[in-house]
């Protein structure tokens, strides 16, 4: 398996806390496919800086409230 | 998946299948070997037409059923670039092999089908790379 990126995220937690938003709805908001949202939540893929900011804006939180560095 | 990605995969899959059909025909496994270069030309031309039709059908169906999908996706783009690199390596290796044997008594028909084989290898490398990078991570 490819090495996992050293970036953690709380996307799934925030999405479920945001009125149980679906993966499809989040994907549509940030302009990616549902498969990409799944990969982000599973830690298999680190989104681009633009997508990371879009995710944070959807949830109304800061970037560091969504993403973190492994080990921090 | 984006529509572009689905169309791309359809085109690669159809190309691979067409290549395998032509190689199988040349080997005598099915159909008949091409009788001449002109015969091969028309067979390959027919394959191209069928591939284009298949792509149009898939595009129409996907557009109708997947209207909400984005035009592009960053993960698919990255996977596509990595797969394209692997494809280029496979293609280069195959063509290099052909060049090594260029001055041995290869018949034009064998040379043409060897090149089809190289293209099949490249498409197989591309499809398997896409599958790997999208499922296992970038």
CSV table of C-alpha atoms in Angstrom, one decimal:
chain,number,residue,atom,x,y,z
A,1,UNK,CA,0.0,0.0,0.0
A,2,UNK,CA,1.2,3.6,-0.7
A,3,UNK,CA,2.7,5.4,2.3
A,4,UNK,CA,-0.1,7.3,4.1
A,5,UNK,CA,0.4,11.1,4.2
A,6,UNK,CA,1.5,12.4,7.6
A,7,UNK,CA,-1.7,14.6,7.8
A,8,UNK,CA,-4.6,13.8,10.0
A,9,UNK,CA,-8.1,15.2,9.6
A,10,UNK,CA,-11.4,15.5,11.3
A,11,UNK,CA,-13.5,15.8,8.1
A,12,UNK,CA,-15.8,12.9,8.9
A,13,UNK,CA,-16.4,14.1,12.4
A,14,UNK,CA,-17.2,17.6,11.3
A,15,UNK,CA,-19.3,16.4,8.4
A,16,UNK,CA,-21.5,14.3,10.7
A,17,UNK,CA,-21.7,17.1,13.2
A,18,UNK,CA,-22.8,19.4,10.4
A,19,UNK,CA,-26.4,18.1,10.2
A,20,UNK,CA,-25.2,14.7,9.1
A,21,UNK,CA,-24.0,16.1,5.8
A,22,UNK,CA,-23.5,13.4,3.2
A,23,UNK,CA,-20.2,12.7,1.4
A,24,UNK,CA,-21.8,13.6,-1.9
A,25,UNK,CA,-23.0,17.0,-0.5
A,26,UNK,CA,-19.5,17.8,0.8
A,27,UNK,CA,-18.0,16.7,-2.5
A,28,UNK,CA,-20.3,19.0,-4.4
A,29,UNK,CA,-19.5,21.9,-2.1
A,30,UNK,CA,-15.8,21.7,-2.5
A,31,UNK,CA,-15.8,20.6,-6.2
A,32,UNK,CA,-14.4,17.1,-6.0
A,33,UNK,CA,-15.8,13.6,-6.5
A,34,UNK,CA,-17.4,11.6,-3.6
A,35,UNK,CA,-14.5,9.1,-4.0
A,36,UNK,CA,-12.0,11.9,-3.2
A,37,UNK,CA,-13.9,12.8,-0.1
A,38,UNK,CA,-13.9,9.1,1.0
A,39,UNK,CA,-10.1,9.0,0.3
A,40,UNK,CA,-9.6,12.2,2.4
A,41,UNK,CA,-11.6,10.8,5.3
A,42,UNK,CA,-9.7,7.5,5.2
A,43,UNK,CA,-6.4,9.4,5.3
A,44,UNK,CA,-5.4,7.9,1.9
A,45,UNK,CA,-5.2,11.3,0.2
A,46,UNK,CA,-4.1,14.8,1.3
A,47,UNK,CA,-6.2,17.4,-0.5
A,48,UNK,CA,-4.7,20.4,-2.2
A,49,UNK,CA,-4.4,23.7,-0.2
A,50,UNK,CA,-7.4,25.1,-2.1
A,51,UNK,CA,-9.6,22.1,-1.4
A,52,UNK,CA,-8.5,22.1,2.3
A,53,UNK,CA,-9.5,25.8,2.6
A,54,UNK,CA,-12.8,25.0,0.9
A,55,UNK,CA,-13.5,22.2,3.4
A,56,UNK,CA,-12.7,24.5,6.3
A,57,UNK,CA,-15.0,27.2,4.9
A,58,UNK,CA,-17.9,24.7,4.5
A,59,UNK,CA,-17.7,23.8,8.2
A,60,UNK,CA,-17.1,27.4,9.2
A,61,UNK,CA,-13.9,26.5,11.1
A,62,UNK,CA,-10.2,27.3,10.7
A,63,UNK,CA,-7.8,25.1,8.6
A,64,UNK,CA,-6.1,23.8,11.7
A,65,UNK,CA,-9.4,22.7,13.2
A,66,UNK,CA,-9.8,20.4,10.3
A,67,UNK,CA,-6.3,19.2,9.5
A,68,UNK,CA,-3.3,18.4,11.7
A,69,UNK,CA,0.2,17.0,11.5
A,70,UNK,CA,0.7,13.4,12.5
A,71,UNK,CA,2.2,13.2,16.0
A,72,UNK,CA,1.0,16.6,17.1
B,1,UNK,CA,-15.8,9.8,-10.8
B,2,UNK,CA,-15.8,12.6,-13.3
B,3,UNK,CA,-17.2,12.2,-16.8
B,4,UNK,CA,-13.8,12.8,-18.4
B,5,UNK,CA,-12.3,10.0,-16.3
B,6,UNK,CA,-15.0,7.5,-17.2
B,7,UNK,CA,-14.6,8.3,-20.9
B,8,UNK,CA,-10.8,8.1,-20.6
B,9,UNK,CA,-11.0,4.6,-19.0
B,10,UNK,CA,-13.5,3.5,-21.6
B,11,UNK,CA,-11.3,4.5,-24.5
B,12,UNK,CA,-8.3,2.8,-22.9
B,13,UNK,CA,-10.2,-0.4,-22.2
B,14,UNK,CA,-11.7,-0.5,-25.7
B,15,UNK,CA,-8.2,0.1,-27.3
B,16,UNK,CA,-6.8,-2.7,-25.2
B,17,UNK,CA,-9.5,-5.1,-26.2
B,18,UNK,CA,-9.2,-4.1,-29.9
B,19,UNK,CA,-5.5,-4.7,-29.8
B,20,UNK,CA,-5.9,-8.1,-28.2
B,21,UNK,CA,-8.5,-9.1,-30.8
B,22,UNK,CA,-6.1,-8.1,-33.6
B,23,UNK,CA,-3.2,-10.0,-32.1
B,24,UNK,CA,-5.4,-13.0,-31.5
B,25,UNK,CA,-6.5,-12.9,-35.2
B,26,UNK,CA,-2.8,-12.7,-36.3
B,27,UNK,CA,-1.9,-15.7,-34.1
B,28,UNK,CA,-4.8,-17.6,-35.6
B,29,UNK,CA,-6.6,-18.0,-32.2
B,30,UNK,CA,-9.9,-16.5,-33.6
B,31,UNK,CA,-11.1,-14.7,-36.7
B,32,UNK,CA,-8.6,-14.9,-39.6
B,33,UNK,CA,-5.1,-13.4,-39.9
B,34,UNK,CA,-5.1,-10.3,-42.1
B,35,UNK,CA,-4.3,-11.2,-45.6
B,36,UNK,CA,-2.4,-8.0,-46.5
B,37,UNK,CA,-1.4,-4.6,-45.2
B,38,UNK,CA,-4.6,-3.1,-46.7
B,39,UNK,CA,-6.7,-5.7,-44.9
B,40,UNK,CA,-5.0,-4.8,-41.6
B,41,UNK,CA,-5.5,-1.1,-42.4
B,42,UNK,CA,-9.2,-1.5,-42.8
B,43,UNK,CA,-9.5,-3.7,-39.7
B,44,UNK,CA,-7.7,-1.2,-37.6
B,45,UNK,CA,-9.8,1.6,-39.1
B,46,UNK,CA,-12.9,-0.3,-38.2
B,47,UNK,CA,-11.6,-0.7,-34.6
B,48,UNK,CA,-11.1,3.0,-34.3
B,49,UNK,CA,-14.6,3.7,-35.5
B,50,UNK,CA,-16.0,1.2,-32.9
B,51,UNK,CA,-14.0,2.7,-30.1
B,52,UNK,CA,-15.3,6.2,-31.0
B,53,UNK,CA,-18.8,4.9,-31.0
B,54,UNK,CA,-18.3,3.2,-27.6
B,55,UNK,CA,-16.9,6.4,-26.1
B,56,UNK,CA,-19.8,8.4,-27.4
B,57,UNK,CA,-22.3,5.9,-26.0
B,58,UNK,CA,-20.6,6.0,-22.6
B,59,UNK,CA,-20.3,9.7,-22.6
B,60,UNK,CA,-24.1,10.0,-23.3
B,61,UNK,CA,-25.1,7.6,-20.6
B,62,UNK,CA,-22.7,9.1,-18.1
B,63,UNK,CA,-23.8,12.6,-18.8
B,64,UNK,CA,-27.4,11.6,-18.4
B,65,UNK,CA,-26.9,9.7,-15.1
B,66,UNK,CA,-24.1,11.7,-13.5
B,67,UNK,CA,-25.1,15.3,-14.1
B,68,UNK,CA,-23.9,16.4,-10.7
B,69,UNK,CA,-20.3,15.1,-11.1
B,70,UNK,CA,-17.6,17.8,-11.2
B,71,UNK,CA,-15.8,18.5,-14.5
B,72,UNK,CA,-12.5,17.6,-13.0
B,73,UNK,CA,-11.1,16.1,-9.8
B,74,UNK,CA,-7.7,16.8,-8.3
B,75,UNK,CA,-7.1,13.2,-7.2
B,76,UNK,CA,-8.0,11.8,-10.6
B,77,UNK,CA,-5.7,14.3,-12.2
B,78,UNK,CA,-2.8,13.3,-10.0
B,79,UNK,CA,-3.5,9.6,-10.5
B,80,UNK,CA,-3.7,10.2,-14.3
B,81,UNK,CA,-0.3,12.0,-14.4
B,82,UNK,CA,1.4,9.2,-12.4
B,83,UNK,CA,-0.3,6.6,-14.7
B,84,UNK,CA,0.8,8.5,-17.8
B,85,UNK,CA,4.4,8.4,-16.5
B,86,UNK,CA,4.2,4.6,-16.1
B,87,UNK,CA,2.6,4.3,-19.5
B,88,UNK,CA,5.4,6.3,-21.1
B,89,UNK,CA,8.0,4.0,-19.5
B,90,UNK,CA,6.2,0.9,-20.8
B,91,UNK,CA,5.8,2.3,-24.3
B,92,UNK,CA,9.5,3.4,-24.4
B,93,UNK,CA,10.6,-0.1,-23.3
B,94,UNK,CA,8.5,-1.8,-25.9
B,95,UNK,CA,9.6,0.4,-28.7
B,96,UNK,CA,13.2,0.0,-27.6
B,97,UNK,CA,12.8,-3.8,-27.9
B,98,UNK,CA,11.3,-3.4,-31.4
B,99,UNK,CA,14.3,-1.3,-32.4
B,100,UNK,CA,16.7,-3.9,-31.1
B,101,UNK,CA,15.0,-6.4,-33.4
B,102,UNK,CA,14.5,-4.0,-36.3
B,103,UNK,CA,17.4,-5.4,-38.4
B,104,UNK,CA,16.4,-9.1,-37.9
B,105,UNK,CA,14.2,-10.6,-40.6
B,106,UNK,CA,10.9,-9.4,-39.1
B,107,UNK,CA,8.1,-9.4,-41.7
B,108,UNK,CA,6.1,-6.1,-41.9
B,109,UNK,CA,3.0,-7.9,-40.6
B,110,UNK,CA,4.9,-9.2,-37.6
B,111,UNK,CA,6.4,-5.8,-37.0
B,112,UNK,CA,2.9,-4.1,-37.2
B,113,UNK,CA,1.4,-6.6,-34.7
B,114,UNK,CA,4.4,-6.3,-32.4
B,115,UNK,CA,3.7,-2.5,-32.3
B,116,UNK,CA,0.1,-3.3,-31.5
B,117,UNK,CA,1.3,-5.5,-28.7
B,118,UNK,CA,3.5,-2.6,-27.4
B,119,UNK,CA,0.4,-0.3,-27.4
B,120,UNK,CA,-1.6,-3.0,-25.6
B,121,UNK,CA,1.1,-3.3,-23.0
B,122,UNK,CA,1.1,0.5,-22.5
B,123,UNK,CA,-2.7,0.6,-22.1
B,124,UNK,CA,-2.6,-2.3,-19.6
B,125,UNK,CA,0.1,-0.4,-17.7
B,126,UNK,CA,-2.0,2.7,-17.7
B,127,UNK,CA,-5.2,1.0,-16.5
B,128,UNK,CA,-3.6,-1.0,-13.8
B,129,UNK,CA,-1.7,2.1,-12.6
B,130,UNK,CA,-4.9,4.1,-12.4
B,131,UNK,CA,-6.6,1.3,-10.4
B,132,UNK,CA,-3.6,1.1,-8.1
B,133,UNK,CA,-3.2,4.8,-7.4
B,134,UNK,CA,-7.0,5.5,-7.0
B,135,UNK,CA,-7.5,2.5,-4.7
B,136,UNK,CA,-4.3,2.3,-2.7
B,137,UNK,CA,-3.6,6.0,-2.5
B,138,UNK,CA,-1.2,8.5,-4.1
